[in-house]
PDB file of C-alpha atoms in Angstrom:
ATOM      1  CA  UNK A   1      12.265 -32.726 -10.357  1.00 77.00           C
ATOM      2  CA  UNK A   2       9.221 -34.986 -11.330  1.00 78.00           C
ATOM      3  CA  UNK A   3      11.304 -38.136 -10.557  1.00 84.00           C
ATOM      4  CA  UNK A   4      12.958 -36.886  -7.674  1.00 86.00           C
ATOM      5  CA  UNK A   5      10.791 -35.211  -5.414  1.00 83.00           C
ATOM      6  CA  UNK A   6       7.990 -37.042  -3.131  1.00 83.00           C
ATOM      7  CA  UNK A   7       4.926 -35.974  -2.886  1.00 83.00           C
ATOM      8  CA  UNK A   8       3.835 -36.377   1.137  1.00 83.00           C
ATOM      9  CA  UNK A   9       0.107 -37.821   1.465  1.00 85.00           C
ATOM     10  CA  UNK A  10      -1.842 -35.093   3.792  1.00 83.00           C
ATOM     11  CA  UNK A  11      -4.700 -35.233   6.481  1.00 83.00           C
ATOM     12  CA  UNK A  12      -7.698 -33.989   4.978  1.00 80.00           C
ATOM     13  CA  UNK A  13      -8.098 -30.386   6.493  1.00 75.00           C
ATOM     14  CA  UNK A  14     -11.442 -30.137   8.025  1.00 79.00           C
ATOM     15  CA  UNK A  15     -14.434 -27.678   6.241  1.00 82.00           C
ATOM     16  CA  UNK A  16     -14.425 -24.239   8.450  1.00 81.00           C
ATOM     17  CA  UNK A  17     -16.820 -21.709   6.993  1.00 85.00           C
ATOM     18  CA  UNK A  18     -15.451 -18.585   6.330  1.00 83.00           C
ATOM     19  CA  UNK A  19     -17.440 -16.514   9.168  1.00 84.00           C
ATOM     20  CA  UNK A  20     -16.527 -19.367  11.340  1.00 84.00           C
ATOM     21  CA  UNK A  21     -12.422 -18.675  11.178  1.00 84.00           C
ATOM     22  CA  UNK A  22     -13.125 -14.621  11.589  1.00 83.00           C
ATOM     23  CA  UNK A  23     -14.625 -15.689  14.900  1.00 86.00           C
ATOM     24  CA  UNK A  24     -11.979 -17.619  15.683  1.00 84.00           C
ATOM     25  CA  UNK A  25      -9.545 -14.573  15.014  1.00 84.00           C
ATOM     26  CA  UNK A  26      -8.805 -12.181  18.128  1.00 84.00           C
ATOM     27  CA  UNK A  27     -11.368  -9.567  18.594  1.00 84.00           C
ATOM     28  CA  UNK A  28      -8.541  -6.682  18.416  1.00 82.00           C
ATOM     29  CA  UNK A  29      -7.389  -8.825  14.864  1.00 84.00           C
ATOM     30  CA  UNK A  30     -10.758  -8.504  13.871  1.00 85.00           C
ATOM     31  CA  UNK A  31     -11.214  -4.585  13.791  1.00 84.00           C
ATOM     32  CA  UNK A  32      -7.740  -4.295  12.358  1.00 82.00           C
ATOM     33  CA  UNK A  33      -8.868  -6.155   9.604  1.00 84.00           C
ATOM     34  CA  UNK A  34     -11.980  -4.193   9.500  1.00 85.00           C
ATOM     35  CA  UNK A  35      -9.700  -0.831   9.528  1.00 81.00           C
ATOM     36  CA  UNK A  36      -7.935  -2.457   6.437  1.00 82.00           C
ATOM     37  CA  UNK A  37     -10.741  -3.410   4.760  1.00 87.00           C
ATOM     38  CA  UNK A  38     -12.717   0.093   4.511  1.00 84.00           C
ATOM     39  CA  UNK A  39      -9.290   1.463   3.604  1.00 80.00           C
ATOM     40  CA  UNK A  40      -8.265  -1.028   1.134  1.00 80.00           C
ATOM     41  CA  UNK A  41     -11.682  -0.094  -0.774  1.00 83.00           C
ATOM     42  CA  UNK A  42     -10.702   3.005  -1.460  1.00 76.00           C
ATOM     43  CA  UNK A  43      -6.854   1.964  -2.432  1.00 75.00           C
ATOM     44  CA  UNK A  44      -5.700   1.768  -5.913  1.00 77.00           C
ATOM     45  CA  UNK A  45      -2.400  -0.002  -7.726  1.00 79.00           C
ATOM     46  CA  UNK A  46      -0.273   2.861  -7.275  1.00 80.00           C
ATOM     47  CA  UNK A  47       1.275   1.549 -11.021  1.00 82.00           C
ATOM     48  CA  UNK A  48      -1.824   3.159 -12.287  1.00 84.00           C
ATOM     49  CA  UNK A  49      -0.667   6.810 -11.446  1.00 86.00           C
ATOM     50  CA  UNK A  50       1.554   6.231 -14.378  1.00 89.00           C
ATOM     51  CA  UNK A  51      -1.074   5.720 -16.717  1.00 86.00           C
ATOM     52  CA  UNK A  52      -2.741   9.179 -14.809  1.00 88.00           C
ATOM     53  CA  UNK A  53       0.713  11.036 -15.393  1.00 90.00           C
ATOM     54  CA  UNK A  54       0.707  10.034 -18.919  1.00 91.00           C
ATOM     55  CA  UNK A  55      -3.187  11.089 -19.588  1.00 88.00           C
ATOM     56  CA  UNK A  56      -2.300  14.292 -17.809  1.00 89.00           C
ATOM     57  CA  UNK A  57       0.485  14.933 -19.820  1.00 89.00           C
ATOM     58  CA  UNK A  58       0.151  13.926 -23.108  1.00 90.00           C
ATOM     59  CA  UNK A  59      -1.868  17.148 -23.717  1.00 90.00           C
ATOM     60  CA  UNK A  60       1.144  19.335 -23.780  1.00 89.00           C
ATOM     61  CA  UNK A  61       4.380  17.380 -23.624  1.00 89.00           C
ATOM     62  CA  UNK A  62       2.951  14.835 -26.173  1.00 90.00           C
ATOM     63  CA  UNK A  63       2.784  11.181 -25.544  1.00 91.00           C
ATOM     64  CA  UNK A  64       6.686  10.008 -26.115  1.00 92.00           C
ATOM     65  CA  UNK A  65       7.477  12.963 -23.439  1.00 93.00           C
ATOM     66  CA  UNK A  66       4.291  12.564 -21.204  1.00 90.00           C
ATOM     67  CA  UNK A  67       5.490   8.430 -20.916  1.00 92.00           C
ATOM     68  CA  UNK A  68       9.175   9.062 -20.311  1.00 93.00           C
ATOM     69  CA  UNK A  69       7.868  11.458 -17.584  1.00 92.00           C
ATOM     70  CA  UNK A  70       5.181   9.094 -16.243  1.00 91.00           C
ATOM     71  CA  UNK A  71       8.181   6.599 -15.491  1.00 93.00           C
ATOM     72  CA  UNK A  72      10.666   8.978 -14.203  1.00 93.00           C
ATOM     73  CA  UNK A  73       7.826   9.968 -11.473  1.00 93.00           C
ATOM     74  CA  UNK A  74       7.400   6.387 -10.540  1.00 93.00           C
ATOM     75  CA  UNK A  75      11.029   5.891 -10.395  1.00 94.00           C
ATOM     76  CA  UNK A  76      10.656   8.891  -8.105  1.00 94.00           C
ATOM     77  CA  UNK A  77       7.897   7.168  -6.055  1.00 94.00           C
ATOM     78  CA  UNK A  78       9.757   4.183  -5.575  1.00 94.00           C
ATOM     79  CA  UNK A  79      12.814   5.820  -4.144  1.00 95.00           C
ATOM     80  CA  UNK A  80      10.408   7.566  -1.486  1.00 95.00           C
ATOM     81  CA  UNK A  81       9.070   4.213  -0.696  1.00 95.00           C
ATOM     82  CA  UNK A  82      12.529   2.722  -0.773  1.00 94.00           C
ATOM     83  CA  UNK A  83      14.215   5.361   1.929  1.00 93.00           C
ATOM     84  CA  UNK A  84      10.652   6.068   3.692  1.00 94.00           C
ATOM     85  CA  UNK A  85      10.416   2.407   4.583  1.00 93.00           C
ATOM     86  CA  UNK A  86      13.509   2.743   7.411  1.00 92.00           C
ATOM     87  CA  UNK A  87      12.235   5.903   8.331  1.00 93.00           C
ATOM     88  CA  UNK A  88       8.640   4.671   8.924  1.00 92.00           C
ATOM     89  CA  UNK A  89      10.424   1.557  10.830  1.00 89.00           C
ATOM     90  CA  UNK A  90      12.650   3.876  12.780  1.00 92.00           C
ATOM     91  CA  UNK A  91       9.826   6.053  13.851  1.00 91.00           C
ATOM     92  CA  UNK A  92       7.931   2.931  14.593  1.00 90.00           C
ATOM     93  CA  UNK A  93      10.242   1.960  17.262  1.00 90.00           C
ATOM     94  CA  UNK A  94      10.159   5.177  19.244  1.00 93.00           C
ATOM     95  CA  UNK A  95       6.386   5.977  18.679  1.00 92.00           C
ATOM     96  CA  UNK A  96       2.921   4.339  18.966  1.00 90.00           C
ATOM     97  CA  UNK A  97       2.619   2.268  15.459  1.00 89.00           C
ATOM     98  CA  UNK A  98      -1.330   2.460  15.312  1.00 87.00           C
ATOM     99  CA  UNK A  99      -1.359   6.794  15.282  1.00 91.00           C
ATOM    100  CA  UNK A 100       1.748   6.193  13.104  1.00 91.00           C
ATOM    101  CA  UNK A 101      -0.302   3.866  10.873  1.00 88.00           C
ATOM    102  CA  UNK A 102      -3.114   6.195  10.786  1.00 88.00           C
ATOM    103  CA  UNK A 103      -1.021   9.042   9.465  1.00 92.00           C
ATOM    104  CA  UNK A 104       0.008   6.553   7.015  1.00 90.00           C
ATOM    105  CA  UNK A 105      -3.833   6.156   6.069  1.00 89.00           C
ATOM    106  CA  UNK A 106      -4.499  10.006   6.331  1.00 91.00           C
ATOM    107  CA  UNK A 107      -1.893  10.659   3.791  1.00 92.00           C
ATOM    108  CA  UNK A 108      -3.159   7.965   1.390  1.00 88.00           C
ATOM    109  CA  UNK A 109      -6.792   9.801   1.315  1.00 88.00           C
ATOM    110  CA  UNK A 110      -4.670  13.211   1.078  1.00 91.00           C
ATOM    111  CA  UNK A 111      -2.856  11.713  -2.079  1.00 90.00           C
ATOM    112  CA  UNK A 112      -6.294  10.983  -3.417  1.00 88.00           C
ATOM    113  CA  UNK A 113      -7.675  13.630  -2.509  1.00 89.00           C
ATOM    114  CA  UNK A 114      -4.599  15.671  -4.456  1.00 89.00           C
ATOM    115  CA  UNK A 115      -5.621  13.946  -7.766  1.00 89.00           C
ATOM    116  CA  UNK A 116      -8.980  14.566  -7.678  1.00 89.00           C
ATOM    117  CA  UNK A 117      -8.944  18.391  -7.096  1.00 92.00           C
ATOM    118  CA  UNK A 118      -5.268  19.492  -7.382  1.00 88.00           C
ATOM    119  CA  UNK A 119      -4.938  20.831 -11.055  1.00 89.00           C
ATOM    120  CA  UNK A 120      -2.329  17.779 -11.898  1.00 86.00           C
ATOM    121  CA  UNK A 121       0.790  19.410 -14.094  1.00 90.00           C
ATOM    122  CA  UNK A 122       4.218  18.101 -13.616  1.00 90.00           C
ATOM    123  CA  UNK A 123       4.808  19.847 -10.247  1.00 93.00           C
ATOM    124  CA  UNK A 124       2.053  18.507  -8.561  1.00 92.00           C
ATOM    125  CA  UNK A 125       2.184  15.063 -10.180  1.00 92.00           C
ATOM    126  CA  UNK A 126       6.126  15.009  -8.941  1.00 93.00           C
ATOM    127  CA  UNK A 127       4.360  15.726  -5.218  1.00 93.00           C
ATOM    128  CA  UNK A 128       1.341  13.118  -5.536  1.00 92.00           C
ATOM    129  CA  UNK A 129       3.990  10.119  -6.658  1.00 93.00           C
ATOM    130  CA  UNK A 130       6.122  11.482  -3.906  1.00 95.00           C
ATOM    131  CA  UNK A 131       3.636  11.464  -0.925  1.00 94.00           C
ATOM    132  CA  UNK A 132       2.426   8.085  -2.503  1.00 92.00           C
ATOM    133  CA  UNK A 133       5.658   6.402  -2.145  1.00 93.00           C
ATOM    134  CA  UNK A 134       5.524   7.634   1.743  1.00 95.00           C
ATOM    135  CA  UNK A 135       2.115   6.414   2.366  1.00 92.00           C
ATOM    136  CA  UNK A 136       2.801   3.331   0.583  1.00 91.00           C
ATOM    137  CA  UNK A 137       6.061   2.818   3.236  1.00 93.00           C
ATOM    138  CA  UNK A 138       4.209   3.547   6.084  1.00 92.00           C
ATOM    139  CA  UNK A 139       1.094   1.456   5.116  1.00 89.00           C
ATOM    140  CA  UNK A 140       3.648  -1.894   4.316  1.00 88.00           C
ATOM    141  CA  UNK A 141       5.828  -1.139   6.899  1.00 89.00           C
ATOM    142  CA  UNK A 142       3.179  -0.499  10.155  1.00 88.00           C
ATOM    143  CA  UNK A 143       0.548  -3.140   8.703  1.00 84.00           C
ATOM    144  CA  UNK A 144       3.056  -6.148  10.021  1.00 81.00           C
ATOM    145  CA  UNK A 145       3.198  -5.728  13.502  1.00 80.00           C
ATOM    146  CA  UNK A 146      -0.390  -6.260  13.420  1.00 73.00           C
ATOM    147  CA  UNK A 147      -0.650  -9.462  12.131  1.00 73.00           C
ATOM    148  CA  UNK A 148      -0.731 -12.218  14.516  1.00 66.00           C
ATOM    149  CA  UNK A 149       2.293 -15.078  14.175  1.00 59.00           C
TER     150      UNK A 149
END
C-alpha cells in the first residue's frame, strides 16, 4: 500500500474558531444540538449496566452466576435495540419525529431513574436493559433526520 497509493497535496483549510462554525450552523441545528447536549450529560455507555447487573448480583447468585447473567441481559438489550430500531423508524414515518424523539429521551431519564430507586434484582434489571435497548433505538434512530446533509 505504501508504494502504491498517492498521497494528494491539499489546500490549507482556513482557521475557523470553534464559536465561529456554531454560528454558522442553522439556528433550528443549533438548539438541537443544545437538546443533545444537556441530554448527552446525563447519558451513560449502556455497556456499563453490565458491570451494574453484575455488582447487583454477585451478592446472591455469586460472581460466575451474577456475570453470565449480566451478559444474558445485555444480549437481551441488544435484541430490543435490534427489533426497536424498525419500529422506532416505522413509527417515525407516520408520526412527528421530534415528540417521538422526546419519548425516546423521557424513557432514557425513566431508565435512570429505575436504577437509582427501583430495588434492582433480576426482574427489574431484565426491565431496565430492556427499556434501555428501546431508548437507545429511538435515540439512534430519530437523532438522524436532524442532522443537516
Amino acid at each position: 500500500m505504501a508504494f502504491v497509493v498517492k498521497e494528494q497535496t491539499r489546500a490549507p483549510v482556513p482557521h475557523i474558531s470553534f464559536g465561529a462554525s456554531l454560528r454558522a450552523l442553522p439556528s433550528r441545528f443549533r438548539q438541537f444540538l443544545a437538546a443533545v447536549f444537556v441530554f448527552g450529560i446525563g447519558d451513560f455507555a449502556h455497556s456499563l449496566l453490565i458491570l451494574l447487573a453484575m455488582q447487583k448480583l454477585a451478592p446472591t447468585l455469586g460472581a460466575l452466576k451474577a456475570a453470565s447473567l449480566a451478559a444474558a441481559l445485555y444480549v437481551l438489550h441488544n435484541a430490543v435495540y435490534a427489533g426497536f430500531s424498525m419500529i422506532t423508524g416505522s413509527l417515525a414515518d407516520r408520526f412527528d419525529k421530534k415528540r417521538l424523539l422526546a419519548a425516546g429521551y423521557m424513557l432514557g431519564a425513566l431508565m435512570a431513574l429505575a436504577i437509582v430507586v427501583l430495588p434492582l434484582n433480576p426482574w427489574t434489571l431484565a426491565a431496565v436493559f430492556a427499556v434501555g435497548g428501546v431508548y437507545l433505538a429511538m435515540e439512534e434512530t430519530l437523532e438522524i433526520p436532524f442532522a443537516p446533509n
